[in-house]
Tab-separated table of C-alpha atoms and ligand atoms in Angstrom:
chain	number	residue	atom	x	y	z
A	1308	UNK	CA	0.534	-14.539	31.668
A	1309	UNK	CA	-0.708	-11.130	30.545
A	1310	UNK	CA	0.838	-8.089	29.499
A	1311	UNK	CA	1.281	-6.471	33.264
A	1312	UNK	CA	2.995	-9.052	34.337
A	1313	UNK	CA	6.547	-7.779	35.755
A	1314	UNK	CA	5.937	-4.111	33.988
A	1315	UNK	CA	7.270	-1.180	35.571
A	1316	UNK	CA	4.608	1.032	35.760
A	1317	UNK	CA	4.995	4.611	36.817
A	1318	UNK	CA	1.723	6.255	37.693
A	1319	UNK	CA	2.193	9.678	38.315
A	1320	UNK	CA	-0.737	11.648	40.074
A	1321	UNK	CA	-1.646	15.354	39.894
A	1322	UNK	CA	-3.715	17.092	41.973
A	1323	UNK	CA	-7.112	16.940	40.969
A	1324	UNK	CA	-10.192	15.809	42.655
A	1325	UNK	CA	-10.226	12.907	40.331
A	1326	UNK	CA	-6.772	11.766	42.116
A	1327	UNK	CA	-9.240	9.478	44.215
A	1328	UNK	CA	-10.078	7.327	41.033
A	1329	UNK	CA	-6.483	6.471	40.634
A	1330	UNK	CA	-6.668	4.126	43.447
A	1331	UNK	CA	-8.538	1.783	41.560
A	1332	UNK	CA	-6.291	2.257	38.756
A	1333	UNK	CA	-3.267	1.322	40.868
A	1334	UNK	CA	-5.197	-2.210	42.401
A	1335	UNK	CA	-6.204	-3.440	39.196
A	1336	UNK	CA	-2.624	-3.319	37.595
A	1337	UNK	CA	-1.045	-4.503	40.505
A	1338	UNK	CA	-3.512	-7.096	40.880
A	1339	UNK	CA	-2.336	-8.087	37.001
A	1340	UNK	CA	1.244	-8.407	38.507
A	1341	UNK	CA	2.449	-5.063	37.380
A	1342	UNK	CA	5.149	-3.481	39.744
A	1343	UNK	CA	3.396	0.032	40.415
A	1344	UNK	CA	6.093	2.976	41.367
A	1345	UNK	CA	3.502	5.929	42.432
A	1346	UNK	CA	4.519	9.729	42.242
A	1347	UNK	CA	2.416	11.902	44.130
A	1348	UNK	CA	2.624	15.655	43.585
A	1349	UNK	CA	2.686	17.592	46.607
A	1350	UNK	CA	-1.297	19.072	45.397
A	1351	UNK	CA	-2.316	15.106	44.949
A	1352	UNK	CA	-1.374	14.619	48.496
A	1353	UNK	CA	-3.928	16.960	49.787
A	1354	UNK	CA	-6.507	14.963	47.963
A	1355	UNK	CA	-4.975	11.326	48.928
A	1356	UNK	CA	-2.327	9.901	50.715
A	1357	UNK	CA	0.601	8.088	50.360
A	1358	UNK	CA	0.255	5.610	52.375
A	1359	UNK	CA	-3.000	4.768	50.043
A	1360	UNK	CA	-1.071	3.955	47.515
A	1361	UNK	CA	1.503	2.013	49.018
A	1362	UNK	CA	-0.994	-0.273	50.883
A	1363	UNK	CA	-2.321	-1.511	47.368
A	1364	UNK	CA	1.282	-1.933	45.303
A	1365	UNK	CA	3.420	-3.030	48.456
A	1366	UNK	CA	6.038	-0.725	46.948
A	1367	UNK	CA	7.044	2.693	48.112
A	1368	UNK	CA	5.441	6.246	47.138
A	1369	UNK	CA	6.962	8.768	45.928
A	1370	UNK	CA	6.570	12.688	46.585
A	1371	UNK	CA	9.270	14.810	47.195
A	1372	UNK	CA	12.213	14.852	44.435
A	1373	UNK	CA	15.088	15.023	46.726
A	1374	UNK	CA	13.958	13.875	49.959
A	1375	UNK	CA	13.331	10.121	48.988
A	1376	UNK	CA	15.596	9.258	46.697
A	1377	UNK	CA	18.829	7.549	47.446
A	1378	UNK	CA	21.508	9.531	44.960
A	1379	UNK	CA	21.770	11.984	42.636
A	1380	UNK	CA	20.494	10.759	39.210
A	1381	UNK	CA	17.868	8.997	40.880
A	1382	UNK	CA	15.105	11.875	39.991
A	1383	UNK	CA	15.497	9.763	36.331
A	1384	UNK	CA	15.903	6.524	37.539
A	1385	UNK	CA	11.850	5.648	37.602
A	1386	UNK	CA	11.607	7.054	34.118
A	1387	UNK	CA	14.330	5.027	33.043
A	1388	UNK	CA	13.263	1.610	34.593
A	1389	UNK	CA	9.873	2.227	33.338
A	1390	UNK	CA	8.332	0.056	30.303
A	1391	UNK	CA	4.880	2.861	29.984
A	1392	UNK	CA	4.861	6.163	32.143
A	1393	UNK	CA	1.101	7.016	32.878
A	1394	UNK	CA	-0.105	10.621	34.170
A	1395	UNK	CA	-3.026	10.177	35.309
A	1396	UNK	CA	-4.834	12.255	36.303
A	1397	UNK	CA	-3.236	14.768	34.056
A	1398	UNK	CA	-4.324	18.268	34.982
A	1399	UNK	CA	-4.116	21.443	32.542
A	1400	UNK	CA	-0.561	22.571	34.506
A	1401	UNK	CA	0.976	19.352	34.221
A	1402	UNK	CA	0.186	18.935	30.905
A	1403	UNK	CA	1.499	22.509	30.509
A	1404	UNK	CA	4.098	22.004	32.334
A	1405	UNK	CA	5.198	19.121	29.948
A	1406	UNK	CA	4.407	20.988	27.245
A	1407	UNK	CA	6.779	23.475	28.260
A	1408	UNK	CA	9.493	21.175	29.119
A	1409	UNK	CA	10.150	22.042	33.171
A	1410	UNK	CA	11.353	20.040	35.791
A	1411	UNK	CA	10.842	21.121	39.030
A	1412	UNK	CA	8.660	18.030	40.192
A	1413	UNK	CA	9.402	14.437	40.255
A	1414	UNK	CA	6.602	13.644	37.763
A	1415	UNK	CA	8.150	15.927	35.515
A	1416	UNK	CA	11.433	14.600	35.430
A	1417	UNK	CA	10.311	11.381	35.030
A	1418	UNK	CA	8.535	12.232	31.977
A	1419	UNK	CA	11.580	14.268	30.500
A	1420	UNK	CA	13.849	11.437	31.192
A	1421	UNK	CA	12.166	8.227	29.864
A	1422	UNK	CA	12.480	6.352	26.864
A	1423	UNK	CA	9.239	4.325	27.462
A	1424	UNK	CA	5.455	5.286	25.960
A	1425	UNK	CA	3.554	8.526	28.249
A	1426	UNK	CA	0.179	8.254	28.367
A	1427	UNK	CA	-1.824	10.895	29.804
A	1428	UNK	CA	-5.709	10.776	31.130
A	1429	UNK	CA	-6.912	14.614	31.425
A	1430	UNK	CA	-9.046	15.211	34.360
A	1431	UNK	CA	-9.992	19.315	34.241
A	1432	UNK	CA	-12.765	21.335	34.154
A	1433	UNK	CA	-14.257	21.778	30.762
A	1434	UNK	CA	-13.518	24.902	30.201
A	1435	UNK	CA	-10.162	24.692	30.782
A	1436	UNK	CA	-9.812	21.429	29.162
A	1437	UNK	CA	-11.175	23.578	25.643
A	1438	UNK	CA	-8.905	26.685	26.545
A	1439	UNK	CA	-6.681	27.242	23.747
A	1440	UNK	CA	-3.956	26.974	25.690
A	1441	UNK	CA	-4.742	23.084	26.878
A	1442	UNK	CA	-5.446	22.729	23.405
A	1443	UNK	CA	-2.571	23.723	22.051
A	1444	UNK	CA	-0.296	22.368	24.943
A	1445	UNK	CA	-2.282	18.503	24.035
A	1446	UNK	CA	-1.803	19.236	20.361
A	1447	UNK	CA	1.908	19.369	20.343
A	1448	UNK	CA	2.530	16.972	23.155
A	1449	UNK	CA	0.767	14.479	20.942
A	1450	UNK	CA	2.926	15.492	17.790
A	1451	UNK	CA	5.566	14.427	19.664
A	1452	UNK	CA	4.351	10.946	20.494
A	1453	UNK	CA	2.983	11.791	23.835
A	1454	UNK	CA	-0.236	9.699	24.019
A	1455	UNK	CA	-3.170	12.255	25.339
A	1456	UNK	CA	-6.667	10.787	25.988
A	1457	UNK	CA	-9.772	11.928	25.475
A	1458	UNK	CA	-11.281	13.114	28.938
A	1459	UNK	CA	-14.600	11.653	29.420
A	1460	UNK	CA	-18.009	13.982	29.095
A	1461	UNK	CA	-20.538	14.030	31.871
A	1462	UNK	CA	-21.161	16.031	35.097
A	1463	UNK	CA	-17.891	17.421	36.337
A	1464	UNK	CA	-16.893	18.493	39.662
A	1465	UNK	CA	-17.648	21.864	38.847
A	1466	UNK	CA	-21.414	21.165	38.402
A	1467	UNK	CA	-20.905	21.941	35.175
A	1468	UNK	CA	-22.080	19.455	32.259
A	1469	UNK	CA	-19.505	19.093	29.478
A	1470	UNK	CA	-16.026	16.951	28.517
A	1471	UNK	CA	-13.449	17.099	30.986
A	1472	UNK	CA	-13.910	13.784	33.294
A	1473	UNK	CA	-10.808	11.504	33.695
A	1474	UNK	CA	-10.890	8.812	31.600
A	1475	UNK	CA	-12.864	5.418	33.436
A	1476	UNK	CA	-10.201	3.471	34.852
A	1477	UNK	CA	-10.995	0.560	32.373
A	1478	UNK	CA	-10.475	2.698	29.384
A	1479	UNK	CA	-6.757	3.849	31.173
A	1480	UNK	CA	-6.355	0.393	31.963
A	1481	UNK	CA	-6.601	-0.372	28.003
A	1482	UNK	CA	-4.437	1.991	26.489
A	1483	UNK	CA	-1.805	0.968	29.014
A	1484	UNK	CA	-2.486	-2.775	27.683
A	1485	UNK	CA	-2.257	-1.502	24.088
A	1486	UNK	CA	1.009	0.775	24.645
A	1487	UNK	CA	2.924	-2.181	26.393
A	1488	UNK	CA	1.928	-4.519	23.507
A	1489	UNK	CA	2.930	-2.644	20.731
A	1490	UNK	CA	5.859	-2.365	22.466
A	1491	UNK	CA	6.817	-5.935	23.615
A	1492	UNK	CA	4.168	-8.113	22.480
A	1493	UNK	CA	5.087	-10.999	21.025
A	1494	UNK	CA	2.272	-10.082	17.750
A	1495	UNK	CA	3.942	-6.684	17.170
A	1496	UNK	CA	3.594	-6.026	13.215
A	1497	UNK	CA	0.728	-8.843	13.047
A	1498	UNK	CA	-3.091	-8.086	11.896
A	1499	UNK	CA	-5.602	-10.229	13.296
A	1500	UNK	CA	-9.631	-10.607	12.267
A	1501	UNK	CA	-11.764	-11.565	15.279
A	1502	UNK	CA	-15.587	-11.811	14.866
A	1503	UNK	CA	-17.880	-11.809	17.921
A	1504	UNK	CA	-21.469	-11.786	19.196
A	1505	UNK	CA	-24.086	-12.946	17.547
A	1506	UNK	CA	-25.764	-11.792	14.137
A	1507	UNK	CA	-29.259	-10.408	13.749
A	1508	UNK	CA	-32.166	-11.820	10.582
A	1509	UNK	CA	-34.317	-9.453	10.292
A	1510	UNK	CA	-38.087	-10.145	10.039
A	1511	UNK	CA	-39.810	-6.785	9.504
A	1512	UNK	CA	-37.683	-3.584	10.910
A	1513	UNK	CA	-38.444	-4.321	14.437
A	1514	UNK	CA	-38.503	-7.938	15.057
A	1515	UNK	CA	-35.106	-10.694	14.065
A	1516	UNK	CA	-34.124	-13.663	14.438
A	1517	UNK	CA	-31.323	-14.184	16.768
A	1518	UNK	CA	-29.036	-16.077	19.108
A	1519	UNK	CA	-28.072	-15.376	23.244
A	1520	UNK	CA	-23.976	-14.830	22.214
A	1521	UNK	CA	-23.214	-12.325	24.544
A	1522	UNK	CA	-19.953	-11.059	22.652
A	1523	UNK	CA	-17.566	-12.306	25.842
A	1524	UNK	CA	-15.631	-14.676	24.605
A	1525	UNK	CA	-14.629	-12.490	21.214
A	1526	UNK	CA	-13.738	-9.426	23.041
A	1527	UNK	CA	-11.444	-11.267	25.641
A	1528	UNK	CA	-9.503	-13.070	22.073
A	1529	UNK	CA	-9.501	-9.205	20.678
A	1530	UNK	CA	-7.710	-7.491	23.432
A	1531	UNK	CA	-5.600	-10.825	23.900
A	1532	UNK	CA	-4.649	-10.202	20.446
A	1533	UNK	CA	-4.234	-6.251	21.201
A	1534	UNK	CA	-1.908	-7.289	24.430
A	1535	UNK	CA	-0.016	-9.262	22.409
A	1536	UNK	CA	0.662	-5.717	19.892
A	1537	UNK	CA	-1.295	-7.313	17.295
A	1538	UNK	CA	-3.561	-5.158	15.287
A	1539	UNK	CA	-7.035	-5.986	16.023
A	1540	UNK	CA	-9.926	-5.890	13.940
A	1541	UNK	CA	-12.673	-7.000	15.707
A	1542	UNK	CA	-16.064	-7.445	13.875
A	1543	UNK	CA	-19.387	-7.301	16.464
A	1544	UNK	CA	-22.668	-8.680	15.583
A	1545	UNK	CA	-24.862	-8.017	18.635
A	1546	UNK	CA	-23.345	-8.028	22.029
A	1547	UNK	CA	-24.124	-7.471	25.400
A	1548	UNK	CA	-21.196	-6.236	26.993
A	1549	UNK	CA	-18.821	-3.606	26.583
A	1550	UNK	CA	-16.810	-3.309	23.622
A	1551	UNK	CA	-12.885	-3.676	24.112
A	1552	UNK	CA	-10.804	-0.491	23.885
A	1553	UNK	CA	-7.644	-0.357	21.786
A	1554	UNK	CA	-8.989	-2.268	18.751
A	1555	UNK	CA	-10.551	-1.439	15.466
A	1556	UNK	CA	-14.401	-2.287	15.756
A	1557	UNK	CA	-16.594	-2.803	12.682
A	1558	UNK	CA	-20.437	-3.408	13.636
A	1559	UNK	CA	-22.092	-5.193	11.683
A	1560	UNK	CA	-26.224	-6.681	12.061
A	1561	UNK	CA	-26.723	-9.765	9.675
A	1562	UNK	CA	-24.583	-12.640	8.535
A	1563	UNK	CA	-24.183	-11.198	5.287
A	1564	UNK	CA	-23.055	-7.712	6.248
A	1565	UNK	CA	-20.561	-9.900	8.695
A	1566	UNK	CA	-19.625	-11.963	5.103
A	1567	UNK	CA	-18.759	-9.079	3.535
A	1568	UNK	CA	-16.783	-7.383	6.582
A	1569	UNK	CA	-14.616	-10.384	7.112
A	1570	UNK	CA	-14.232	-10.618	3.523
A	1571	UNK	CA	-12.357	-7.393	3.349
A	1572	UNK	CA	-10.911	-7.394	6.777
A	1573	UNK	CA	-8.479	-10.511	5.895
A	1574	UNK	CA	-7.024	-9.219	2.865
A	1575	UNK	CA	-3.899	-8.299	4.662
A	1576	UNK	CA	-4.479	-10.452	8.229
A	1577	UNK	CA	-2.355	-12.925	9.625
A	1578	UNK	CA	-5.107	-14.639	11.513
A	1579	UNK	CA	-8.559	-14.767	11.387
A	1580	UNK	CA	-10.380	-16.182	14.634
A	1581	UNK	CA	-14.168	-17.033	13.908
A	1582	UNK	CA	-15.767	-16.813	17.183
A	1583	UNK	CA	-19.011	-15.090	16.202
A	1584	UNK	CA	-22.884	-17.465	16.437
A	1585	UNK	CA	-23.648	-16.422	12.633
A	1586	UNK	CA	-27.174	-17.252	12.399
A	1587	UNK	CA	-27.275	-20.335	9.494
A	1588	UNK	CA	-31.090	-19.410	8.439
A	1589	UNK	CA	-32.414	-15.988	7.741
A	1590	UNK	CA	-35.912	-15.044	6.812
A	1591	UNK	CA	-36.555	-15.729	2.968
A	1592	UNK	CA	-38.536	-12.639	3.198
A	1593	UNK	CA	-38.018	-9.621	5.004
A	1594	UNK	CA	-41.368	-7.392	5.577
A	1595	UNK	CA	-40.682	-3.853	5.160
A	1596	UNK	CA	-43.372	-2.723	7.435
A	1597	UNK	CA	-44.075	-4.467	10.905
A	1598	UNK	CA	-45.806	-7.426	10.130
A	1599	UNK	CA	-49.421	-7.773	11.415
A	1600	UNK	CA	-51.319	-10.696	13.191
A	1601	UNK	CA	-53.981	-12.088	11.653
A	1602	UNK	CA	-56.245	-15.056	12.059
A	1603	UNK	CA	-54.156	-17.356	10.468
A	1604	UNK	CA	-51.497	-19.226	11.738
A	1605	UNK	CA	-48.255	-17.551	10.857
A	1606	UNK	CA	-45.419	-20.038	9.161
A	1607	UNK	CA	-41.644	-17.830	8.236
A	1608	UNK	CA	-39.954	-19.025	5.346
A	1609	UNK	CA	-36.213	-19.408	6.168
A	1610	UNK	CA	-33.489	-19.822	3.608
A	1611	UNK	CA	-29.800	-20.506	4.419
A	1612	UNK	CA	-27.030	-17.567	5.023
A	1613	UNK	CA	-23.584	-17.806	3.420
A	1614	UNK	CA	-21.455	-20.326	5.446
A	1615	UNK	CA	-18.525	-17.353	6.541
A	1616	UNK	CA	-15.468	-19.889	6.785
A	1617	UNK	CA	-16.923	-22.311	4.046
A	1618	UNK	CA	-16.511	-18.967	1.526
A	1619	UNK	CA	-12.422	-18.978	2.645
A	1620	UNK	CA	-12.153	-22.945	2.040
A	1621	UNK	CA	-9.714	-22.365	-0.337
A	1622	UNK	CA	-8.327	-19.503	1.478
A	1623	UNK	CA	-4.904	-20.062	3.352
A	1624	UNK	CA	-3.747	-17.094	4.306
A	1625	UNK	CA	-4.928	-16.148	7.260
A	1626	UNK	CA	-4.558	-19.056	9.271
A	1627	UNK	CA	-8.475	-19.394	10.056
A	1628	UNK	CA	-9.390	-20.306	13.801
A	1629	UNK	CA	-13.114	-21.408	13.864
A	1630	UNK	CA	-15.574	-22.210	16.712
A	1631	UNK	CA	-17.411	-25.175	17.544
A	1632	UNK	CA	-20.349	-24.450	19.952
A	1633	UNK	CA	-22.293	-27.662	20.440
A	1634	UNK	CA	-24.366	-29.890	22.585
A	1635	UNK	CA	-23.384	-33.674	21.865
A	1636	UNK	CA	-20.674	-35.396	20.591
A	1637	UNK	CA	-18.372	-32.039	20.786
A	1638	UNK	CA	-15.101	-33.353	19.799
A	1639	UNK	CA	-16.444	-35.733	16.769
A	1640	UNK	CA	-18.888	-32.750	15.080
A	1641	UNK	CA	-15.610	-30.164	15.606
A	1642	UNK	CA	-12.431	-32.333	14.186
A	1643	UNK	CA	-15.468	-32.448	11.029
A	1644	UNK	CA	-16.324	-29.221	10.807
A	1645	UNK	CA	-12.734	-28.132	11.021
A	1646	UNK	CA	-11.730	-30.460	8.166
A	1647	UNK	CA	-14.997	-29.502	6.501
A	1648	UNK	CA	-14.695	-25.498	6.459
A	1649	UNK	CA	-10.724	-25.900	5.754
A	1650	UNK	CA	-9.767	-24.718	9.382
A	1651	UNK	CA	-6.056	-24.586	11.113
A	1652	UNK	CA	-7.709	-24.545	14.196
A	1653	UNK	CA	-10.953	-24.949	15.851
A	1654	UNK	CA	-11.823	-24.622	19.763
A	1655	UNK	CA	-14.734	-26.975	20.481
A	1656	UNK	CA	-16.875	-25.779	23.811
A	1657	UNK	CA	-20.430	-27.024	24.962
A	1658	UNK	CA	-22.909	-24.533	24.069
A	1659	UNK	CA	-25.212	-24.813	26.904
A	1660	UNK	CA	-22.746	-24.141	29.410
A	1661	UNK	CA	-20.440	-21.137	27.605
A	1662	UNK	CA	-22.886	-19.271	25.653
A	1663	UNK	CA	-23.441	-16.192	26.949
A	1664	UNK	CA	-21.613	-17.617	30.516
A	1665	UNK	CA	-18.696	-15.283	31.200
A	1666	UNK	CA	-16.345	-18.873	31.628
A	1667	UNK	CA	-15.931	-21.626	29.320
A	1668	UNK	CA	-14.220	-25.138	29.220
A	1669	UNK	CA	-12.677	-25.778	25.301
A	1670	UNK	CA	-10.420	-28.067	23.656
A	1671	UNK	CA	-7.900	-26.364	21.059
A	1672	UNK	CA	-8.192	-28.898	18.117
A	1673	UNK	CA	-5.761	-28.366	15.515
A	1674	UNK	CA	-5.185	-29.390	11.718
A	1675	UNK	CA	-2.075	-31.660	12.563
A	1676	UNK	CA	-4.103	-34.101	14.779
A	1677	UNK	CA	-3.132	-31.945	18.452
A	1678	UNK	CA	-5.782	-31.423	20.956
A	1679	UNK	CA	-5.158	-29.833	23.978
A	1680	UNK	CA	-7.536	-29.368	26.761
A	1681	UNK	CA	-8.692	-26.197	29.047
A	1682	UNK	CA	-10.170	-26.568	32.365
A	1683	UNK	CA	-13.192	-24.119	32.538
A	1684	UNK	CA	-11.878	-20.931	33.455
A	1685	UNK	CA	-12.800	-16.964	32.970
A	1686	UNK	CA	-13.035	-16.330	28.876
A	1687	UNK	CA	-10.247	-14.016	29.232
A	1688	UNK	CA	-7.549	-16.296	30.700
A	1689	UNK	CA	-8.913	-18.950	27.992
A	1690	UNK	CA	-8.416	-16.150	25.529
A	1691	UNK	CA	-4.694	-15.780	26.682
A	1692	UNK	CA	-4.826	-19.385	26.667
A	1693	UNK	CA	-5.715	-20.183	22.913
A	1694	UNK	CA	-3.882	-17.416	21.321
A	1695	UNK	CA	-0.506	-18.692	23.370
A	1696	UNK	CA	-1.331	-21.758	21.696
A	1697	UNK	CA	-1.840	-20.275	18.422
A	1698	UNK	CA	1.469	-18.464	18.894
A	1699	UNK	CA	2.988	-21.752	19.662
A	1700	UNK	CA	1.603	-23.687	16.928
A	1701	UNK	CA	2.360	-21.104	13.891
A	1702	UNK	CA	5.286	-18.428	15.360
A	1703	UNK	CA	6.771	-17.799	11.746
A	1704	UNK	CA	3.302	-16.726	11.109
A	1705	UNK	CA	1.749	-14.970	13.816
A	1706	UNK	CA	5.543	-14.065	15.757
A	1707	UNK	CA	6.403	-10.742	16.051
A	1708	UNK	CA	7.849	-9.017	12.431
A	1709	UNK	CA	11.026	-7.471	13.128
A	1710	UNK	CA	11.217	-5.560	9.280
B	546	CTP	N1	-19.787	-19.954	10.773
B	546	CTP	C1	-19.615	-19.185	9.647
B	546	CTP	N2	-20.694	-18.856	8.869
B	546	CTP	C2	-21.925	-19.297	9.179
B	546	CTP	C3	-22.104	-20.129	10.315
B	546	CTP	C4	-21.002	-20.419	11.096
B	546	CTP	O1	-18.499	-18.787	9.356
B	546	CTP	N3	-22.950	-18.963	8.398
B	546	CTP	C5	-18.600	-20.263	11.587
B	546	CTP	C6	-18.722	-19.910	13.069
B	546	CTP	O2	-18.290	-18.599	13.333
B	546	CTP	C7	-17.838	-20.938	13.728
B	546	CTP	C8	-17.940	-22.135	12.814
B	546	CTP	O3	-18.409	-21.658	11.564
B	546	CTP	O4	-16.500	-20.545	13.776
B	546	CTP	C9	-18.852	-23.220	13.275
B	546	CTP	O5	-20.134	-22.703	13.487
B	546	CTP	P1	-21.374	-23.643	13.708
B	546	CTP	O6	-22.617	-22.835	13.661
B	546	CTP	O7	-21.120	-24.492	14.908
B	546	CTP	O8	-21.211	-24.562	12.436
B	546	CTP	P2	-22.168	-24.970	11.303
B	546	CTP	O9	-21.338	-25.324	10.130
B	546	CTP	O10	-23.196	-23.921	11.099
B	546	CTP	O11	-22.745	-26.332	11.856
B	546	CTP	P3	-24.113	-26.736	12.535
B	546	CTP	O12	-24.727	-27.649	11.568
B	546	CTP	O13	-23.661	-27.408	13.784
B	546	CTP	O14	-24.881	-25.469	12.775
């Protein structure tokens, strides 16, 4: 199950002409089983409509303060129920008007009254978005533990080029992830390593030698991890999808750059997840100018990289999760490499079919003789998947710290 599951999430919605985009926002949490209470202001409604809203989370809408709600303390009641408050979008007066403290709208209220994380995705023209007064009004509304995006930059309503767009919806959709992990994910207080993608050789500066890992697989363990409140370090060779939001990313191009990044990334982790296709040859030589044909045939001399998870053999904290991508005999060639390179874990999946595939069938192979199987799925359910297994396996180790 993932972090949305059975959250109450208020969405409140100010009037901008971005309100449209929330829409989206509202289907794609609901759709991750989050229980979606909407406030409308009374300028959102002239850009959307109630009714919108209520279609897609099959709960009611809210707009008026006093006119829906059943009692008297009720104008705090959503606030109160709520595990993350989002505003979004957030225009310059209601992010004033938080600022400032007032209370004379239902979003407002909510916000003054609730114990759980705000977040707030600025939608505003860019002018008024760099105003001092918006500046100073997001300034001390994040002092106080408000959480206050970045607006996106790009061509705004206005015609006007410049920053000032709300937020995508999948970068919203993140930071709500990240807020309710941190607060009840079962990894709160927990650092985990997670390499991804696959590394570059170089030949000469514009050709390599490389691999088709897409990334996929890596980024759905990351924000698993980051769902979970974990704190995510996630180390990218090349990809070919977006990066996740919410997590620390270190690029890196070659196997040994990814060496030394893991190296110092798992000083202080409490799990290190090796998902990334680290080339295991690199050029012997690499040309400094773009190499020329010539008559002659052309033969590269390769010479091995630095096995990653060989270097940590001896290592035992982390507890090391490695990959086993092959073609044959998968679960024979796994249970060895995992007792070869000293792993806890390893999850063994048939290269042809996963690599680069956005699903993946594995089996979870662990140190104590367990193997459990995972019917091919999307890589981010069989993210949730592994890591619950993880969690299972090890919880004095990767459960949440309480000190
Ligand atoms: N790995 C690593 N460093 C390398 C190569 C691989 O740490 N230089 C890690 C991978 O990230 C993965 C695991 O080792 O978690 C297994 O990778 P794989 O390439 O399948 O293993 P190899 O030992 O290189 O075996 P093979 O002979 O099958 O290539």
């Amino acid at each position: 199950m993932g972090i949305l599951a059975g959250k109450h999430v208020v969405l409140g919605v100010s009037g901008s002409i971005a309100s449209y985009k929330i829409i989206e926002l509202a289907r794609q949490l609901t759709v991750a089983g989050a229980l979606v209470d909407v406030i409308l202001t009374e300028e959102a409604t002239r850009f959307i409509t109630p009714l919108t809203f209520q279609s897609l989370t099959y709960r009611p809408v809210y707009t008026e303060m006093w006119s829906t709600l059943e009692n008297a303390a009720a104008h705090i009641k959503l606030g109160h129920d709520a595990d993350v408050v989002v505003i979004a979008p957030a225009t310059a007066h209601t992010i004033a008007s938080i600022a400032a403290g007032f209370a004379n709208n239902l979003i407002l209220t909510t916000v003054l009254a609730t114990g759980a994380p705000v977040l707030l995705a600025p939608a505003m023209e860019t002018h008024m978005w760099h105003n001092p007064a918006t500046a100073d009004n997001v300034a001390l509304l994040r002092r106080r533990g408000l959480q206050v995006m970045e607006p996106d930059e790009g061509m705004l309503a206005s015609g006007m080029v410049g920053s000032g767009r709300l937020p995508e919806i999948g970068r919203i959709e993140a930071e709500i992830r990240a807020l309710l992990g941190r607060g009840a994910g079962r990894m709160v207080g927990r650092k985990v390593v997670v390499t991804a993608g696959g590394t570059h050789e170089p030949l000469d500066p514009v050709r390599f030698i490389g691999n088709r890992a897409s990334g996929q697989m890596g980024f759905a363990l990351a924000e698993a991890a980051r769902d979970e409140g974990a704190q995510v370090v996630l180390i990218a060779g090349q990809t070919s999808v977006p990066l996740p939001l919410g997590v620390e990313v270190v690029r890196v191009e070659t196997a040994s750059q990814m060496h030394d990044a893991v190296h110092a990334a798992i000083e202080d982790a409490d799990l290190l997840i090796m998902n990334a296709a680290v080339a295991d040859y690199r050029p012997a030589q690499m040309a400094d100018h773009k190499m020329k044909k010539t008559e002659a045939d052309l033969t590269i001399a390769l010479e091995r990289t630095t096995d990653i998870l060989q270097s940590l053999v001896t290592v035992t904290q982390p507890i090391k999760v490695g990959f086993a991508a092959e073609t044959n005999d998968l679960l024979r060639y796994a249970a060895d490499k995992m007792r070869r390179k000293g792993l806890d874990a390893i999850v063994a999946n048939d290269a042809v079919s996963s690599i680069g595939q956005s699903e993946i069938e594995v089996t979870l192979l662990t140190s104590d003789g367990g193997s459990q199987r995972l019917p091919r799925q999307p890589k981010p359910a069989a993210a949730q998947q592994i890591l619950e297994r993880v969690l299972h396996q090890w919880p004095d180790r990767l459960g949440r710290k309480t000190s």
